CSV table of C-alpha atoms in Angstrom, one decimal:
chain,number,residue,atom,x,y,z
A,1,MET,CA,-82.2,63.5,32.9
A,2,THR,CA,-84.7,65.7,31.3
A,3,PRO,CA,-88.0,64.2,30.0
A,4,ALA,CA,-87.0,65.3,26.5
A,5,ARG,CA,-83.8,63.4,26.7
A,6,LYS,CA,-85.5,60.4,28.1
A,7,LEU,CA,-88.1,60.4,25.1
A,8,THR,CA,-85.0,60.7,22.7
A,9,ASN,CA,-83.3,57.8,24.2
A,10,ALA,CA,-86.5,55.6,24.2
A,11,LEU,CA,-86.9,56.4,20.5
A,12,MET,CA,-83.3,55.6,19.6
A,13,ARG,CA,-83.8,52.2,21.4
A,14,LEU,CA,-86.7,51.3,19.2
A,15,GLY,CA,-84.5,51.3,16.1
A,16,PRO,CA,-85.3,51.7,12.5
A,17,ALA,CA,-87.4,48.6,12.4
A,18,VAL,CA,-90.2,50.2,14.5
A,19,LEU,CA,-89.4,53.8,13.9
A,20,PRO,CA,-88.5,54.0,10.2
A,21,PHE,CA,-86.6,57.2,10.1
A,22,ALA,CA,-84.7,56.8,13.4
A,23,ASP,CA,-81.4,56.2,11.3
A,24,ALA,CA,-81.8,59.7,9.9
A,25,ALA,CA,-80.1,61.1,13.1
A,26,THR,CA,-76.3,61.9,12.9
A,27,ALA,CA,-73.8,63.3,15.4
A,28,GLU,CA,-74.4,66.7,13.9
A,29,LEU,CA,-78.3,66.4,13.9
A,30,PRO,CA,-79.5,64.2,16.8
A,31,LEU,CA,-82.8,62.5,16.7
A,32,GLY,CA,-84.4,64.7,19.3
A,33,ARG,CA,-83.2,67.9,17.5
A,34,LEU,CA,-84.5,66.4,14.2
A,35,LEU,CA,-87.8,65.6,15.4
A,36,ARG,CA,-88.2,69.1,16.8
A,37,LEU,CA,-87.1,70.7,13.4
A,38,ALA,CA,-89.7,68.4,11.7
A,39,LEU,CA,-92.5,70.1,13.5
A,40,PHE,CA,-92.7,73.0,11.0
A,41,GLN,CA,-93.9,70.5,8.5
A,42,VAL,CA,-96.7,69.3,10.8
A,43,THR,CA,-98.0,72.9,11.1
A,44,VAL,CA,-97.8,73.3,7.1
A,45,GLY,CA,-99.8,70.1,6.9
A,46,MET,CA,-102.3,71.3,9.3
A,47,ALA,CA,-102.7,74.6,7.3
A,48,ALA,CA,-103.0,72.9,4.0
A,49,VAL,CA,-105.9,70.6,5.3
A,50,LEU,CA,-107.6,73.5,6.9
A,51,LEU,CA,-107.6,75.5,3.6
A,52,ILE,CA,-108.3,72.8,1.1
A,53,GLY,CA,-110.3,70.3,3.1
A,54,THR,CA,-112.1,71.7,6.1
A,55,LEU,CA,-112.9,75.2,5.1
A,56,ASN,CA,-113.6,74.2,1.5
A,57,ARG,CA,-116.7,72.2,2.9
A,58,VAL,CA,-117.7,74.6,5.8
A,59,MET,CA,-117.8,77.7,3.6
A,60,ILE,CA,-119.9,76.1,0.9
A,61,VAL,CA,-122.2,73.8,3.1
A,62,GLU,CA,-122.6,75.4,6.5
A,63,LEU,CA,-121.8,79.1,5.8
A,64,GLY,CA,-123.5,79.2,2.2
A,65,VAL,CA,-120.8,81.1,0.5
A,66,PRO,CA,-121.0,80.7,-3.2
A,67,ALA,CA,-118.7,78.1,-4.6
A,68,TRP,CA,-116.9,80.6,-7.0
A,69,ILE,CA,-116.0,82.9,-4.1
A,70,VAL,CA,-114.7,79.9,-2.2
A,71,ALA,CA,-112.7,78.9,-5.2
A,72,MET,CA,-111.1,82.3,-5.5
A,73,MET,CA,-110.2,82.4,-1.8
A,74,LEU,CA,-108.6,78.8,-1.9
A,75,ALA,CA,-106.6,80.0,-5.0
A,76,LEU,CA,-105.1,83.2,-3.2
A,77,PRO,CA,-102.3,81.2,-1.5
A,78,LEU,CA,-101.2,80.2,-4.8
A,79,VAL,CA,-100.2,83.8,-5.6
A,80,PHE,CA,-97.5,83.6,-3.3
A,81,ALA,CA,-95.9,80.3,-4.6
A,82,PRO,CA,-93.8,81.5,-7.3
A,83,LEU,CA,-92.0,83.9,-4.8
A,84,ARG,CA,-90.7,81.0,-2.9
A,85,ALA,CA,-87.5,81.1,-5.0
A,86,LEU,CA,-86.9,84.8,-3.8
A,87,VAL,CA,-87.7,84.0,-0.4
A,88,GLY,CA,-85.1,81.1,-0.2
A,89,PHE,CA,-82.5,83.5,-1.8
A,90,ARG,CA,-83.1,86.2,0.9
A,91,SER,CA,-82.5,83.7,3.6
A,92,ASP,CA,-79.3,82.8,1.9
A,93,THR,CA,-78.0,86.3,1.8
A,94,HIS,CA,-79.7,87.7,5.0
A,95,ARG,CA,-77.5,89.9,7.1
A,96,SER,CA,-78.0,89.7,10.9
A,97,VAL,CA,-76.4,91.3,13.8
A,98,LEU,CA,-77.3,88.0,15.6
A,99,GLY,CA,-75.8,86.0,13.0
A,100,TRP,CA,-79.0,83.9,11.8
A,101,ARG,CA,-79.9,83.5,8.2
A,102,ARG,CA,-82.9,81.1,8.3
A,103,VAL,CA,-84.4,81.7,11.7
A,104,PRO,CA,-85.9,85.2,10.9
A,105,TYR,CA,-87.6,84.2,7.8
A,106,ILE,CA,-89.1,81.1,9.4
A,107,TRP,CA,-90.3,83.1,12.3
A,108,PHE,CA,-91.9,85.8,10.1
A,109,GLY,CA,-93.5,83.1,8.1
A,110,THR,CA,-95.0,81.7,11.4
A,111,LEU,CA,-96.2,85.3,12.4
A,112,LEU,CA,-98.0,85.5,8.8
A,113,GLN,CA,-99.6,82.1,9.4
A,114,PHE,CA,-100.8,83.0,13.0
A,115,GLY,CA,-102.1,86.5,11.7
A,116,GLY,CA,-104.0,84.9,8.8
A,117,LEU,CA,-105.7,82.1,11.0
A,118,ALA,CA,-106.4,84.6,13.6
A,119,ILE,CA,-108.6,87.0,11.6
A,120,MET,CA,-110.0,84.3,9.3
A,121,PRO,CA,-112.9,82.9,11.2
A,122,PHE,CA,-114.5,86.4,11.6
A,123,ALA,CA,-113.9,87.3,8.0
A,124,LEU,CA,-115.6,84.0,7.0
A,125,LEU,CA,-118.6,84.8,9.2
A,126,ILE,CA,-119.0,88.4,7.6
A,127,LEU,CA,-118.4,86.8,4.1
A,128,SER,CA,-121.3,84.4,4.7
A,129,GLY,CA,-123.6,87.4,5.2
A,130,ASP,CA,-123.9,87.2,9.0
A,131,THR,CA,-123.5,90.9,9.4
A,132,THR,CA,-125.2,94.4,9.5
A,133,GLY,CA,-122.3,96.2,7.8
A,134,PRO,CA,-121.1,96.2,4.2
A,135,LEU,CA,-120.2,92.8,2.7
A,136,TRP,CA,-117.2,94.0,0.9
A,137,VAL,CA,-115.4,94.2,4.3
A,138,GLY,CA,-115.9,90.2,4.5
A,139,ASP,CA,-114.4,89.8,1.1
A,140,LEU,CA,-111.4,92.1,1.8
A,141,ALA,CA,-110.7,90.5,5.3
A,142,ALA,CA,-111.3,87.0,3.9
A,143,ALA,CA,-108.8,87.6,1.0
A,144,LEU,CA,-106.3,89.1,3.4
A,145,ALA,CA,-106.5,86.1,5.8
A,146,PHE,CA,-106.0,83.6,2.9
A,147,LEU,CA,-103.1,85.5,1.6
A,148,LEU,CA,-101.4,85.8,4.9
A,149,VAL,CA,-101.7,82.0,5.6
A,150,GLY,CA,-100.4,81.2,2.0
A,151,ALA,CA,-97.5,83.7,2.5
A,152,GLY,CA,-96.5,82.3,5.8
A,153,LEU,CA,-96.8,78.5,4.7
A,154,HIS,CA,-94.6,79.0,1.8
A,155,THR,CA,-92.1,81.0,3.7
A,156,THR,CA,-92.0,78.7,6.5
A,157,GLN,CA,-91.6,75.4,4.5
A,158,THR,CA,-89.0,76.9,2.0
A,159,VAL,CA,-86.8,78.2,4.6
A,160,GLY,CA,-87.3,75.3,7.0
A,161,LEU,CA,-86.1,72.8,4.2
A,162,ALA,CA,-83.1,75.0,3.7
A,163,LEU,CA,-82.3,75.0,7.4
A,164,ALA,CA,-82.5,71.2,7.3
A,165,THR,CA,-80.3,71.1,4.5
A,166,ASP,CA,-77.7,73.3,6.3
A,167,LEU,CA,-77.8,71.1,9.4
A,168,ALA,CA,-77.8,67.6,7.8
A,169,PRO,CA,-74.6,66.1,6.5
A,170,ALA,CA,-74.8,65.2,3.0
A,171,HIS,CA,-75.0,61.3,3.4
A,172,ALA,CA,-77.9,61.8,5.8
A,173,ARG,CA,-80.0,64.1,3.7
A,174,PRO,CA,-82.2,61.4,1.8
A,175,LYS,CA,-83.5,60.1,5.1
A,176,VAL,CA,-83.9,63.7,6.6
A,177,VAL,CA,-86.0,64.5,3.5
A,178,ALA,CA,-88.0,61.2,4.0
A,179,LEU,CA,-88.7,62.2,7.8
A,180,LEU,CA,-89.5,65.7,6.8
A,181,CYS,CA,-92.2,64.5,4.3
A,182,ALA,CA,-93.5,61.9,6.7
A,183,ALA,CA,-93.9,64.8,9.1
A,184,LEU,CA,-96.0,66.6,6.6
A,185,LEU,CA,-98.1,63.6,6.0
A,186,PHE,CA,-98.6,63.1,9.7
A,187,GLY,CA,-99.7,66.8,10.1
A,188,MET,CA,-102.3,66.4,7.4
A,189,MET,CA,-103.7,63.2,8.6
A,190,ALA,CA,-103.8,64.1,12.3
A,191,SER,CA,-105.3,67.6,11.7
A,192,ALA,CA,-107.9,66.1,9.3
A,193,VAL,CA,-109.2,63.8,12.0
A,194,LEU,CA,-109.0,66.4,14.7
A,195,PHE,CA,-110.9,68.9,12.7
A,196,GLY,CA,-113.4,66.5,11.7
A,197,LEU,CA,-114.0,65.7,15.4
A,198,PHE,CA,-114.1,69.2,16.5
A,199,LEU,CA,-116.5,70.4,13.8
A,200,ALA,CA,-118.9,67.2,13.9
A,201,HIS,CA,-121.5,69.6,15.5
A,202,PHE,CA,-121.0,72.9,13.7
A,203,SER,CA,-121.5,76.4,15.0
A,204,PRO,CA,-120.0,79.7,14.4
A,205,VAL,CA,-118.3,79.7,17.7
A,206,ARG,CA,-116.9,76.3,17.3
A,207,LEU,CA,-115.5,77.4,14.0
A,208,ILE,CA,-113.7,80.4,15.6
A,209,GLN,CA,-112.4,78.1,18.3
A,210,VAL,CA,-110.9,75.6,15.8
A,211,ILE,CA,-109.3,78.0,13.5
A,212,GLN,CA,-107.8,80.1,16.4
A,213,GLY,CA,-106.7,77.0,18.0
A,214,ALA,CA,-104.9,76.2,14.9
A,215,ALA,CA,-103.3,79.4,14.8
A,216,LEU,CA,-102.0,78.9,18.4
A,217,VAL,CA,-100.6,75.4,17.9
A,218,THR,CA,-98.9,76.8,14.8
A,219,ILE,CA,-96.9,79.5,16.8
A,220,ILE,CA,-96.1,77.1,19.7
A,221,LEU,CA,-95.0,74.0,17.6
A,222,ASN,CA,-92.9,76.2,15.2
A,223,GLY,CA,-91.3,78.0,18.1
A,224,PHE,CA,-90.5,74.7,19.8
A,225,ALA,CA,-89.0,73.5,16.2
A,226,LEU,CA,-86.7,76.8,16.0
A,227,TRP,CA,-85.4,76.5,19.6
A,228,LYS,CA,-81.5,76.4,19.2
A,229,GLN,CA,-81.5,75.1,15.7
A,230,GLU,CA,-79.4,77.4,13.7
A,231,PRO,CA,-76.0,78.3,15.1
A,232,ARG,CA,-75.3,81.8,15.5
A,233,ASP,CA,-72.4,83.1,13.4
A,234,PRO,CA,-72.3,87.0,13.1
A,235,ASN,CA,-69.1,86.8,11.1
A,236,ARG,CA,-70.8,84.7,8.4
A,237,THR,CA,-73.6,87.1,7.8
A,238,ARG,CA,-71.5,90.3,8.3
A,239,THR,CA,-68.9,89.2,5.6
A,240,ALA,CA,-71.3,87.5,3.1
A,241,PRO,CA,-70.9,89.0,-0.3
A,242,GLU,CA,-73.5,91.3,-1.7
A,243,ARG,CA,-75.7,89.4,-4.4
A,244,ASP,CA,-78.8,90.4,-6.2
A,245,PHE,CA,-81.5,87.8,-7.1
A,246,ARG,CA,-81.4,88.3,-10.6
A,247,SER,CA,-77.8,87.3,-11.2
A,248,SER,CA,-78.1,84.7,-8.9
A,249,TRP,CA,-81.0,83.1,-10.5
A,250,ARG,CA,-79.2,83.5,-13.9
A,251,ALA,CA,-76.3,81.6,-12.5
A,252,TYR,CA,-78.5,78.9,-10.8
A,253,ALA,CA,-80.8,78.4,-13.9
A,254,GLY,CA,-77.7,78.3,-16.2
A,255,GLN,CA,-76.2,75.4,-14.2
A,256,GLY,CA,-76.2,72.3,-16.7
A,257,THR,CA,-79.7,70.8,-16.6
A,258,ALA,CA,-81.3,73.0,-13.8
A,259,ARG,CA,-84.0,74.0,-16.1
A,260,ARG,CA,-84.8,70.6,-17.3
A,261,ARG,CA,-85.0,69.5,-13.6
A,262,LEU,CA,-87.5,72.3,-12.8
A,263,VAL,CA,-89.6,71.2,-16.0
A,264,ALA,CA,-89.5,67.6,-14.9
A,265,ILE,CA,-90.8,68.6,-11.4
A,266,GLY,CA,-93.5,70.7,-12.8
A,267,LEU,CA,-94.7,68.1,-15.2
A,268,GLY,CA,-94.6,65.2,-12.6
A,269,THR,CA,-96.1,67.3,-9.9
A,270,ALA,CA,-99.2,68.3,-12.3
A,271,GLY,CA,-99.5,64.8,-13.3
A,272,PHE,CA,-99.8,63.4,-9.8
A,273,SER,CA,-102.0,66.3,-8.4
A,274,MET,CA,-104.8,66.6,-10.9
A,275,GLN,CA,-106.6,63.8,-9.2
A,276,ASP,CA,-106.6,65.5,-5.7
A,277,ILE,CA,-110.2,66.7,-5.8
A,278,LEU,CA,-111.6,64.0,-8.1
A,279,LEU,CA,-110.8,60.5,-6.7
A,280,GLU,CA,-113.5,60.5,-4.0
A,281,PRO,CA,-116.4,61.8,-6.3
A,282,TYR,CA,-115.1,59.4,-8.9
A,283,GLY,CA,-115.4,56.5,-6.5
A,284,GLY,CA,-118.9,57.7,-5.2
A,285,GLN,CA,-120.5,58.7,-8.6
A,286,ILE,CA,-119.0,56.0,-10.9
A,287,LEU,CA,-118.1,53.1,-8.8
A,288,HIS,CA,-120.9,53.7,-6.2
A,289,LEU,CA,-118.8,53.4,-3.0
A,290,SER,CA,-120.2,54.5,0.2
A,291,VAL,CA,-119.1,57.6,1.9
A,292,GLY,CA,-117.0,55.5,4.4
A,293,ALA,CA,-115.4,53.7,1.5
A,294,THR,CA,-114.4,56.8,-0.4
A,295,THR,CA,-113.2,58.5,2.9
A,296,ALA,CA,-110.8,55.4,3.3
A,297,LEU,CA,-109.2,56.3,0.0
A,298,THR,CA,-107.4,59.3,1.6
A,299,ALA,CA,-105.8,56.7,4.2
A,300,LEU,CA,-104.8,54.5,1.2
A,301,LEU,CA,-103.2,57.4,-0.6
A,302,ALA,CA,-101.4,58.4,2.7
A,303,ALA,CA,-100.2,54.9,3.3
A,304,GLY,CA,-98.9,54.6,-0.3
A,305,GLY,CA,-97.2,58.0,0.0
A,306,GLY,CA,-95.5,57.0,3.3
A,307,LEU,CA,-94.3,53.6,1.8
A,308,GLY,CA,-92.8,55.6,-1.1
A,309,LEU,CA,-91.0,57.9,1.2
A,310,LEU,CA,-89.6,54.9,3.2
A,311,VAL,CA,-88.5,53.0,0.1
A,312,ALA,CA,-86.9,56.1,-1.5
A,313,ALA,CA,-85.0,56.7,1.8
A,314,ARG,CA,-83.6,53.3,1.9
A,315,TRP,CA,-82.7,53.3,-2.0
A,316,LEU,CA,-81.1,56.7,-1.7
A,317,GLY,CA,-79.4,56.0,1.6
A,318,ARG,CA,-77.5,53.2,-0.3
A,319,GLY,CA,-76.3,55.6,-2.9
A,320,GLY,CA,-79.2,55.5,-5.4
A,321,ASP,CA,-79.8,58.1,-8.1
A,322,PRO,CA,-82.4,60.6,-7.1
A,323,PHE,CA,-83.5,61.1,-10.7
A,324,ARG,CA,-83.9,57.3,-11.1
A,325,VAL,CA,-86.1,57.0,-8.0
A,326,SER,CA,-88.2,59.9,-9.4
A,327,ALA,CA,-88.5,58.2,-12.7
A,328,VAL,CA,-89.5,54.8,-11.1
A,329,GLY,CA,-92.2,56.9,-9.1
A,330,VAL,CA,-93.4,58.4,-12.3
A,331,GLY,CA,-93.7,54.7,-14.0
A,332,ILE,CA,-95.6,53.6,-11.2
A,333,GLY,CA,-97.9,56.7,-11.4
A,334,ILE,CA,-98.5,55.8,-15.1
A,335,LEU,CA,-99.5,52.2,-14.0
A,336,ALA,CA,-101.6,53.6,-11.1
A,337,PHE,CA,-103.7,55.9,-13.4
A,338,SER,CA,-104.1,53.1,-15.9
A,339,ALA,CA,-105.8,50.9,-13.0
A,340,VAL,CA,-108.0,53.8,-12.0
A,341,VAL,CA,-109.1,54.3,-15.8
A,342,PHE,CA,-109.8,50.5,-16.2
A,343,ALA,CA,-111.6,50.4,-12.8
A,344,ALA,CA,-114.8,52.2,-14.4
A,345,PRO,CA,-115.6,49.8,-17.2
A,346,LEU,CA,-114.7,46.8,-15.1
A,347,ALA,CA,-116.8,48.2,-12.2
A,348,SER,CA,-113.9,47.1,-9.8
A,349,ALA,CA,-113.7,48.8,-6.5
A,350,ASP,CA,-110.5,46.6,-5.7
A,351,LEU,CA,-108.7,47.7,-8.8
A,352,PHE,CA,-109.6,51.3,-7.9
A,353,ALA,CA,-108.2,51.0,-4.4
A,354,ALA,CA,-105.0,49.2,-5.8
A,355,GLY,CA,-104.6,52.2,-8.3
A,356,VAL,CA,-105.0,54.8,-5.4
A,357,SER,CA,-102.3,53.2,-3.3
A,358,LEU,CA,-100.0,53.1,-6.2
A,359,ILE,CA,-100.6,56.8,-6.9
A,360,GLY,CA,-99.4,57.4,-3.4
A,361,LEU,CA,-96.4,55.1,-3.7
A,362,GLY,CA,-95.4,56.7,-7.0
A,363,GLY,CA,-95.9,60.3,-5.7
A,364,GLY,CA,-93.9,59.5,-2.6
A,365,LEU,CA,-91.0,58.4,-4.8
A,366,PHE,CA,-91.2,61.2,-7.1
A,367,ALA,CA,-91.5,63.9,-4.4
A,368,HIS,CA,-88.6,62.5,-2.4
A,369,GLY,CA,-86.4,62.0,-5.4
A,370,THR,CA,-86.9,65.5,-6.8
A,371,LEU,CA,-86.3,67.1,-3.5
A,372,THR,CA,-83.2,65.1,-2.7
A,373,ALA,CA,-81.9,66.0,-6.2
A,374,SER,CA,-82.6,69.6,-5.5
A,375,MET,CA,-80.7,69.5,-2.2
A,376,ASN,CA,-77.6,67.7,-3.8
A,377,ARG,CA,-77.5,70.3,-6.6
A,378,ALA,CA,-77.5,73.2,-3.9
A,379,GLY,CA,-74.3,74.7,-3.0
A,380,PRO,CA,-73.7,76.0,0.6
A,381,GLU,CA,-74.5,79.6,-0.4
A,382,ASP,CA,-77.6,79.0,-2.5
A,383,THR,CA,-79.4,76.3,-0.8
A,384,GLY,CA,-82.5,78.5,-0.1
A,385,LEU,CA,-82.5,79.5,-3.8
A,386,ALA,CA,-82.4,75.9,-4.9
A,387,LEU,CA,-85.1,74.8,-2.5
A,388,GLY,CA,-87.3,77.8,-3.2
A,389,ALA,CA,-87.1,77.1,-6.9
A,390,TRP,CA,-88.2,73.5,-6.1
A,391,GLY,CA,-90.9,74.7,-4.0
A,392,ALA,CA,-92.1,77.3,-6.4
A,393,VAL,CA,-92.5,75.0,-9.3
A,394,GLN,CA,-94.1,72.2,-7.2
A,395,ALA,CA,-96.6,74.3,-5.3
A,396,THR,CA,-97.5,76.4,-8.5
A,397,ALA,CA,-97.9,73.3,-10.7
A,398,ALA,CA,-99.9,71.4,-7.9
A,399,GLY,CA,-102.2,74.4,-7.5
A,400,LEU,CA,-102.8,75.2,-11.2
A,401,SER,CA,-103.5,71.4,-12.0
A,402,ILE,CA,-106.0,70.9,-9.3
A,403,ALA,CA,-107.7,74.1,-10.4
A,404,ALA,CA,-107.7,72.9,-14.0
A,405,SER,CA,-109.0,69.3,-13.2
A,406,GLY,CA,-112.4,70.5,-12.0
A,407,LEU,CA,-112.9,72.7,-15.2
A,408,VAL,CA,-111.6,69.9,-17.5
A,409,ARG,CA,-113.9,67.2,-15.8
A,410,ASP,CA,-117.0,69.5,-16.1
A,411,VAL,CA,-116.4,70.7,-19.7
A,412,GLY,CA,-115.4,67.2,-20.8
A,413,GLY,CA,-118.4,65.6,-19.3
A,414,ALA,CA,-120.7,68.2,-20.6
A,415,ILE,CA,-119.3,67.6,-24.2
A,416,ALA,CA,-119.6,63.8,-23.9
A,417,GLN,CA,-123.1,63.9,-22.5
A,418,SER,CA,-124.2,66.3,-25.1
A,419,GLY,CA,-123.7,63.5,-27.8
A,420,VAL,CA,-121.1,65.2,-29.9
A,421,LEU,CA,-118.4,62.5,-29.1
A,422,GLY,CA,-120.9,59.7,-30.1
A,423,GLU,CA,-123.2,57.4,-28.3
A,424,GLY,CA,-120.5,55.2,-26.8
A,425,MET,CA,-118.9,58.3,-25.0
A,426,ASN,CA,-122.1,59.4,-23.5
A,427,GLU,CA,-121.2,58.2,-20.0
A,428,PRO,CA,-120.8,59.9,-16.7
A,429,ALA,CA,-117.3,58.6,-16.3
A,430,ILE,CA,-116.0,60.3,-19.4
A,431,GLY,CA,-115.2,63.7,-17.6
A,432,TYR,CA,-113.2,61.9,-14.9
A,433,LEU,CA,-111.4,59.7,-17.6
A,434,ILE,CA,-110.2,62.8,-19.6
A,435,VAL,CA,-108.6,64.2,-16.7
A,436,TYR,CA,-106.8,60.8,-15.8
A,437,HIS,CA,-105.6,60.5,-19.4
A,438,ILE,CA,-104.2,63.9,-19.3
A,439,GLU,CA,-102.4,62.9,-16.0
A,440,ILE,CA,-100.9,59.8,-17.8
A,441,ALA,CA,-99.9,62.1,-20.8
A,442,LEU,CA,-98.0,64.5,-18.1
A,443,LEU,CA,-96.3,61.7,-16.5
A,444,PHE,CA,-95.0,60.4,-19.9
A,445,ALA,CA,-93.7,63.9,-20.6
A,446,ALA,CA,-92.2,64.0,-17.1
A,447,LEU,CA,-90.3,60.7,-17.9
A,448,LEU,CA,-89.0,62.4,-21.1
A,449,ALA,CA,-87.7,65.1,-19.1
A,450,LEU,CA,-86.1,62.9,-16.6
A,451,GLY,CA,-84.4,60.5,-19.0
A,452,PRO,CA,-81.5,62.9,-19.9
A,453,LEU,CA,-80.9,63.6,-16.1
A,454,VAL,CA,-80.8,60.0,-15.2
A,455,ARG,CA,-78.2,59.4,-18.0
A,456,GLU,CA,-76.1,62.5,-16.9
A,457,ASP,CA,-76.0,61.2,-13.4
A,458,ALA,CA,-75.0,57.7,-14.6
A,459,ARG,CA,-72.3,59.4,-16.6
A,460,ALA,CA,-70.9,61.2,-13.7
A,461,GLU,CA,-70.9,58.2,-11.5
A,462,ALA,CA,-69.1,56.2,-14.0
A,463,GLN,CA,-66.5,58.9,-14.4
A,464,HIS,CA,-66.2,59.3,-10.7
A,465,ARG,CA,-65.6,55.4,-10.2
A,466,LEU,CA,-63.0,55.6,-13.2
A,467,GLY,CA,-61.1,58.5,-11.6
A,468,GLY,CA,-61.1,56.5,-8.2
A,469,ASP,CA,-59.8,53.3,-10.1
A,470,LEU,CA,-57.1,55.4,-11.8
A,471,ALA,CA,-56.1,57.0,-8.6
A,472,GLY,CA,-55.9,53.7,-6.9
A,473,ARG,CA,-53.6,52.2,-9.6
A,474,THR,CA,-51.4,55.2,-9.5
A,475,ALA,CA,-51.0,55.1,-5.9
């Protein structure tokens, strides 16, 4: 028996009580194969942490790059986010002599990530001014590196989710989604810890080693994840009908409530994402928490998100409505941000910690519910398009809301402290509180968008049951 087979058998014996997503495995998609497939999410999480967390700080503090240049570089991967629907559509309609639809796109996405990460540390060193040549070379090379990583990240995740949908039977998809989201969280948490340890004693050489090490790990893990996953079927790709993206998009967007679903995804994602760069500064500046205490907030957020994924998987696995799961997540998010808002006047670190945990819980429920709903609405020939649309809206809304949150906090805080809003509003917390109130408003708007979707699914379920009862009586 091979070591991989022994590991799979050992994991299966642990059972769902110890390994929560072990019951996501099916005869069509065994646990070992499913865990391998989930590795692409680990590399996506690693890239996200590297860009948004590690490099954000290193570029500004250690390399002395101006903050506005850093902001522009970190925003570049967002340029590719709206194209995820097109990438998914291309993977649906790809014609291959080998009979693969998804594998070529995941592999090309991996190569883009690898290429971007391979040249990035040298570009950053030039960007910091450590060169005798023209500085524009650093600007151009860094922009290219961030664009390549963003394009690869979005391509890999979009088509990887479509491949998981192809392989998993319909009844197991909620648990498969939960496992994939958990793999993303694991990749983010593990890489954050490792990057912090490796860069504790910073040097340019160490930066090159860490980023290029991440490039090597990306190509190894994604190659292992893809091995013997998608069955080859030359007849399927050779005989697939010719379709163009514009007509396919019109057909998809015209399906019932597809546009409302995308609007709800965008509003909810923006509502949960604006706080991403503000929670730790809020805890330190307003509640006077230590660095260690604010760093622990990331763990609380991740723990809440993991619990949300687990609850959603159990709920949906028992036949729950994904839109209802999403709506409950949004409701929890509203309560969570209310707790964060009241933590400032009450000077309560415990209330703040509870609010952060609930943000993770609500966000996990919402993300799982909307992704499962997108999977369920996808037909066998437009899975990539449907999941690409979900990813495009989700990634674009998250990026724009995070970028807007810093601007809103700074402008709102400056206006409040200028005295224009009155003496009672001249407080350091006002800038943060404006952002949190905007998030609450966005989540209420998401609830309004989700309401008709929940009712529609309830009517469809009632009609299905009525049809089954009539059929039983007729028989």
